[in-house]
């Protein structure tokens, strides 16, 4: 049987979140190590890397718990149903009603409710999530390619002779 069933998806999510946990710990460790040994002089850069590492760590741990326990609160819709204050805030700010299907017989705080033109909030949340993931993915690809360019330049620089020094010296 091909991967795509419950067990395979659960295992894949667990492995992916474990990788993110390791990456986040590596980010935090490398930033702290670089500051400790004086390789990074900017406190802001180190603090930003550590903050991103901590955020990634928290998200990965929550994702790992959600995948291991198949805990619906961490995965989406039941969390929506259990938090009325979050529902109201999202309905007002996203101008949507309910989660999967709009029910005009129940009250909603969105402005579109009076016109009966509301969309379900899950569609809008999914759109925002897709846009955010595309943006983050594009930024990640940009920095990945610049890292590859940096590795190539460092390798090339390492093997070049300094023309200002002794022409016979290779340092």
mmCIF file of C-alpha atoms in Angstrom:
data_model
loop_
_atom_site.group_PDB
_atom_site.id
_atom_site.type_symbol
_atom_site.label_atom_id
_atom_site.label_comp_id
_atom_site.label_asym_id
_atom_site.label_seq_id
_atom_site.Cartn_x
_atom_site.Cartn_y
_atom_site.Cartn_z
ATOM 1 C CA UNK A 1 0.000 0.000 0.000
ATOM 2 C CA UNK A 2 1.325 3.439 -0.904
ATOM 3 C CA UNK A 3 2.010 6.090 1.678
ATOM 4 C CA UNK A 4 -1.022 8.245 2.261
ATOM 5 C CA UNK A 5 -2.886 6.399 4.956
ATOM 6 C CA UNK A 6 -3.258 7.400 8.582
ATOM 7 C CA UNK A 7 -0.138 5.659 9.914
ATOM 8 C CA UNK A 8 2.109 6.890 7.113
ATOM 9 C CA UNK A 9 0.852 10.471 7.411
ATOM 10 C CA UNK A 10 1.255 10.382 11.187
ATOM 11 C CA UNK A 11 4.796 9.013 10.918
ATOM 12 C CA UNK A 12 5.737 11.553 8.241
ATOM 13 C CA UNK A 13 4.412 14.443 10.341
ATOM 14 C CA UNK A 14 6.268 13.188 13.405
ATOM 15 C CA UNK A 15 9.533 12.880 11.477
ATOM 16 C CA UNK A 16 9.080 16.315 9.908
ATOM 17 C CA UNK A 17 8.393 17.937 13.274
ATOM 18 C CA UNK A 18 11.382 16.153 14.839
ATOM 19 C CA UNK A 19 13.551 17.555 12.048
ATOM 20 C CA UNK A 20 12.181 21.033 12.789
ATOM 21 C CA UNK A 21 12.911 20.557 16.501
ATOM 22 C CA UNK A 22 16.509 19.632 15.662
ATOM 23 C CA UNK A 23 16.851 22.566 13.226
ATOM 24 C CA UNK A 24 15.498 24.999 15.813
ATOM 25 C CA UNK A 25 17.874 23.688 18.490
ATOM 26 C CA UNK A 26 20.726 23.913 15.993
ATOM 27 C CA UNK A 27 19.802 27.537 15.194
ATOM 28 C CA UNK A 28 19.708 28.452 18.877
ATOM 29 C CA UNK A 29 22.938 26.583 19.619
ATOM 30 C CA UNK A 30 24.888 28.020 16.689
ATOM 31 C CA UNK A 31 23.770 31.577 17.495
ATOM 32 C CA UNK A 32 24.728 31.197 21.155
ATOM 33 C CA UNK A 33 28.020 29.500 20.235
ATOM 34 C CA UNK A 34 28.850 32.250 17.743
ATOM 35 C CA UNK A 35 28.201 34.960 20.320
ATOM 36 C CA UNK A 36 30.080 33.081 23.043
ATOM 37 C CA UNK A 37 33.236 32.740 20.932
ATOM 38 C CA UNK A 38 32.973 36.254 19.524
ATOM 39 C CA UNK A 39 32.208 35.180 15.954
ATOM 40 C CA UNK A 40 29.037 37.265 15.893
ATOM 41 C CA UNK A 41 29.476 40.843 17.057
ATOM 42 C CA UNK A 42 25.882 41.992 16.627
ATOM 43 C CA UNK A 43 23.613 41.215 19.554
ATOM 44 C CA UNK A 44 20.545 41.978 17.399
ATOM 45 C CA UNK A 45 21.457 39.355 14.813
ATOM 46 C CA UNK A 46 22.078 36.741 17.492
ATOM 47 C CA UNK A 47 18.862 37.639 19.314
ATOM 48 C CA UNK A 48 16.848 37.476 16.080
ATOM 49 C CA UNK A 49 18.234 34.037 15.204
ATOM 50 C CA UNK A 50 17.535 32.764 18.714
ATOM 51 C CA UNK A 51 13.993 34.221 18.621
ATOM 52 C CA UNK A 52 13.278 32.542 15.271
ATOM 53 C CA UNK A 53 14.746 29.311 16.639
ATOM 54 C CA UNK A 54 12.536 29.482 19.732
ATOM 55 C CA UNK A 55 9.444 30.195 17.638
ATOM 56 C CA UNK A 56 10.254 27.274 15.335
ATOM 57 C CA UNK A 57 10.845 25.060 18.382
ATOM 58 C CA UNK A 58 7.442 25.907 19.898
ATOM 59 C CA UNK A 59 5.624 25.384 16.598
ATOM 60 C CA UNK A 60 7.425 22.077 16.029
ATOM 61 C CA UNK A 61 6.623 20.809 19.543
ATOM 62 C CA UNK A 62 2.939 21.735 19.151
ATOM 63 C CA UNK A 63 2.911 20.043 15.731
ATOM 64 C CA UNK A 64 4.617 16.970 17.145
ATOM 65 C CA UNK A 65 2.092 16.729 19.993
ATOM 66 C CA UNK A 66 -0.762 17.185 17.530
ATOM 67 C CA UNK A 67 0.593 14.480 15.236
ATOM 68 C CA UNK A 68 1.443 11.969 17.966
ATOM 69 C CA UNK A 69 -1.828 12.312 19.867
ATOM 70 C CA UNK A 70 -3.956 13.158 16.808
ATOM 71 C CA UNK A 71 -5.162 15.962 19.040
ATOM 72 C CA UNK A 72 -7.808 17.897 17.161
ATOM 73 C CA UNK A 73 -7.380 21.091 19.198
ATOM 74 C CA UNK A 74 -3.872 21.420 17.893
ATOM 75 C CA UNK A 75 -4.904 20.529 14.362
ATOM 76 C CA UNK A 76 -7.818 23.080 13.777
ATOM 77 C CA UNK A 77 -11.628 22.901 13.789
ATOM 78 C CA UNK A 78 -12.343 21.765 17.357
ATOM 79 C CA UNK A 79 -10.019 24.522 18.565
ATOM 80 C CA UNK A 80 -12.203 26.965 16.645
ATOM 81 C CA UNK A 81 -15.329 25.624 18.340
ATOM 82 C CA UNK A 82 -13.839 25.850 21.847
ATOM 83 C CA UNK A 83 -12.707 29.482 21.680
ATOM 84 C CA UNK A 84 -15.570 31.921 21.268
ATOM 85 C CA UNK A 85 -13.378 34.989 21.740
ATOM 86 C CA UNK A 86 -11.078 33.857 18.922
ATOM 87 C CA UNK A 87 -14.128 33.166 16.735
ATOM 88 C CA UNK A 88 -15.497 36.664 17.259
ATOM 89 C CA UNK A 89 -12.123 38.310 16.648
ATOM 90 C CA UNK A 90 -11.563 36.371 13.428
ATOM 91 C CA UNK A 91 -15.119 36.864 12.202
ATOM 92 C CA UNK A 92 -14.760 40.625 12.635
ATOM 93 C CA UNK A 93 -11.243 40.966 11.240
ATOM 94 C CA UNK A 94 -11.649 38.511 8.323
ATOM 95 C CA UNK A 95 -15.302 39.437 7.620
ATOM 96 C CA UNK A 96 -16.493 35.811 7.658
ATOM 97 C CA UNK A 97 -18.937 33.664 9.614
ATOM 98 C CA UNK A 98 -18.762 30.165 11.101
ATOM 99 C CA UNK A 99 -16.035 27.712 10.192
ATOM 100 C CA UNK A 100 -17.033 25.317 7.406
ATOM 101 C CA UNK A 101 -20.487 26.542 6.392
ATOM 102 C CA UNK A 102 -22.262 29.831 7.041
ATOM 103 C CA UNK A 103 -25.418 29.477 9.117
ATOM 104 C CA UNK A 104 -27.481 32.681 8.939
ATOM 105 C CA UNK A 105 -29.856 31.485 11.651
ATOM 106 C CA UNK A 106 -27.099 31.895 14.282
ATOM 107 C CA UNK A 107 -25.656 35.319 15.182
ATOM 108 C CA UNK A 108 -22.333 36.441 13.722
ATOM 109 C CA UNK A 109 -20.267 39.568 14.422
ATOM 110 C CA UNK A 110 -19.005 40.059 10.868
ATOM 111 C CA UNK A 111 -20.127 43.039 8.793
ATOM 112 C CA UNK A 112 -21.079 40.778 5.878
ATOM 113 C CA UNK A 113 -23.691 39.021 8.038
ATOM 114 C CA UNK A 114 -26.248 41.792 7.520
ATOM 115 C CA UNK A 115 -25.902 41.521 3.731
ATOM 116 C CA UNK A 116 -25.883 37.691 3.855
ATOM 117 C CA UNK A 117 -22.714 37.621 1.718
ATOM 118 C CA UNK A 118 -20.400 35.929 4.203
ATOM 119 C CA UNK A 119 -17.932 33.210 3.341
ATOM 120 C CA UNK A 120 -16.902 30.458 5.767
ATOM 121 C CA UNK A 121 -13.872 31.412 7.847
ATOM 122 C CA UNK A 122 -12.021 28.179 7.012
ATOM 123 C CA UNK A 123 -11.769 29.239 3.345
ATOM 124 C CA UNK A 124 -10.332 32.641 4.238
ATOM 125 C CA UNK A 125 -7.954 31.214 6.857
ATOM 126 C CA UNK A 126 -6.753 28.670 4.298
ATOM 127 C CA UNK A 127 -6.153 31.453 1.762
ATOM 128 C CA UNK A 128 -4.135 33.475 4.278
ATOM 129 C CA UNK A 129 -2.169 30.371 5.283
ATOM 130 C CA UNK A 130 -1.412 29.564 1.631
ATOM 131 C CA UNK A 131 -0.251 33.129 0.966
ATOM 132 C CA UNK A 132 1.917 33.154 4.079
ATOM 133 C CA UNK A 133 3.475 29.793 3.193
ATOM 134 C CA UNK A 134 4.220 30.961 -0.364
ATOM 135 C CA UNK A 135 5.838 34.127 0.977
ATOM 136 C CA UNK A 136 7.928 32.264 3.548
ATOM 137 C CA UNK A 137 8.831 29.624 0.975
ATOM 138 C CA UNK A 138 9.969 32.293 -1.495
ATOM 139 C CA UNK A 139 12.102 34.000 1.138
ATOM 140 C CA UNK A 140 13.551 30.620 2.150
ATOM 141 C CA UNK A 141 14.398 29.748 -1.450
ATOM 142 C CA UNK A 142 16.062 33.130 -1.926
ATOM 143 C CA UNK A 143 18.254 32.636 1.125
ATOM 144 C CA UNK A 144 18.967 29.021 0.177
ATOM 145 C CA UNK A 145 20.299 30.118 -3.205
ATOM 146 C CA UNK A 146 22.347 32.894 -1.640
ATOM 147 C CA UNK A 147 23.820 30.331 0.763
ATOM 148 C CA UNK A 148 24.809 28.122 -2.172
ATOM 149 C CA UNK A 149 26.372 31.155 -3.845
ATOM 150 C CA UNK A 150 28.184 31.953 -0.592
ATOM 151 C CA UNK A 151 29.594 28.427 -0.335
ATOM 152 C CA UNK A 152 30.798 28.591 -3.942
ATOM 153 C CA UNK A 153 32.399 32.008 -3.406
ATOM 154 C CA UNK A 154 34.076 30.879 -0.180
ATOM 155 C CA UNK A 155 35.484 27.802 -1.914
ATOM 156 C CA UNK A 156 36.699 29.919 -4.837
ATOM 157 C CA UNK A 157 38.201 32.560 -2.536
ATOM 158 C CA UNK A 158 39.984 29.933 -0.469
ATOM 159 C CA UNK A 159 41.825 28.639 -3.535
ATOM 160 C CA UNK A 160 42.895 32.047 -4.910
ATOM 161 C CA UNK A 161 46.364 33.510 -4.479
ATOM 162 C CA UNK A 162 46.674 36.984 -3.038
ATOM 163 C CA UNK A 163 48.387 38.980 -5.785
ATOM 164 C CA UNK A 164 49.576 41.549 -3.218
ATOM 165 C CA UNK A 165 51.623 38.942 -1.380
ATOM 166 C CA UNK A 166 54.597 36.991 -2.597
ATOM 167 C CA UNK A 167 53.511 35.552 -5.989
ATOM 168 C CA UNK A 168 55.062 32.225 -5.107
ATOM 169 C CA UNK A 169 53.195 31.942 -1.796
ATOM 170 C CA UNK A 170 49.928 30.039 -1.647
ATOM 171 C CA UNK A 171 48.051 30.965 1.488
#
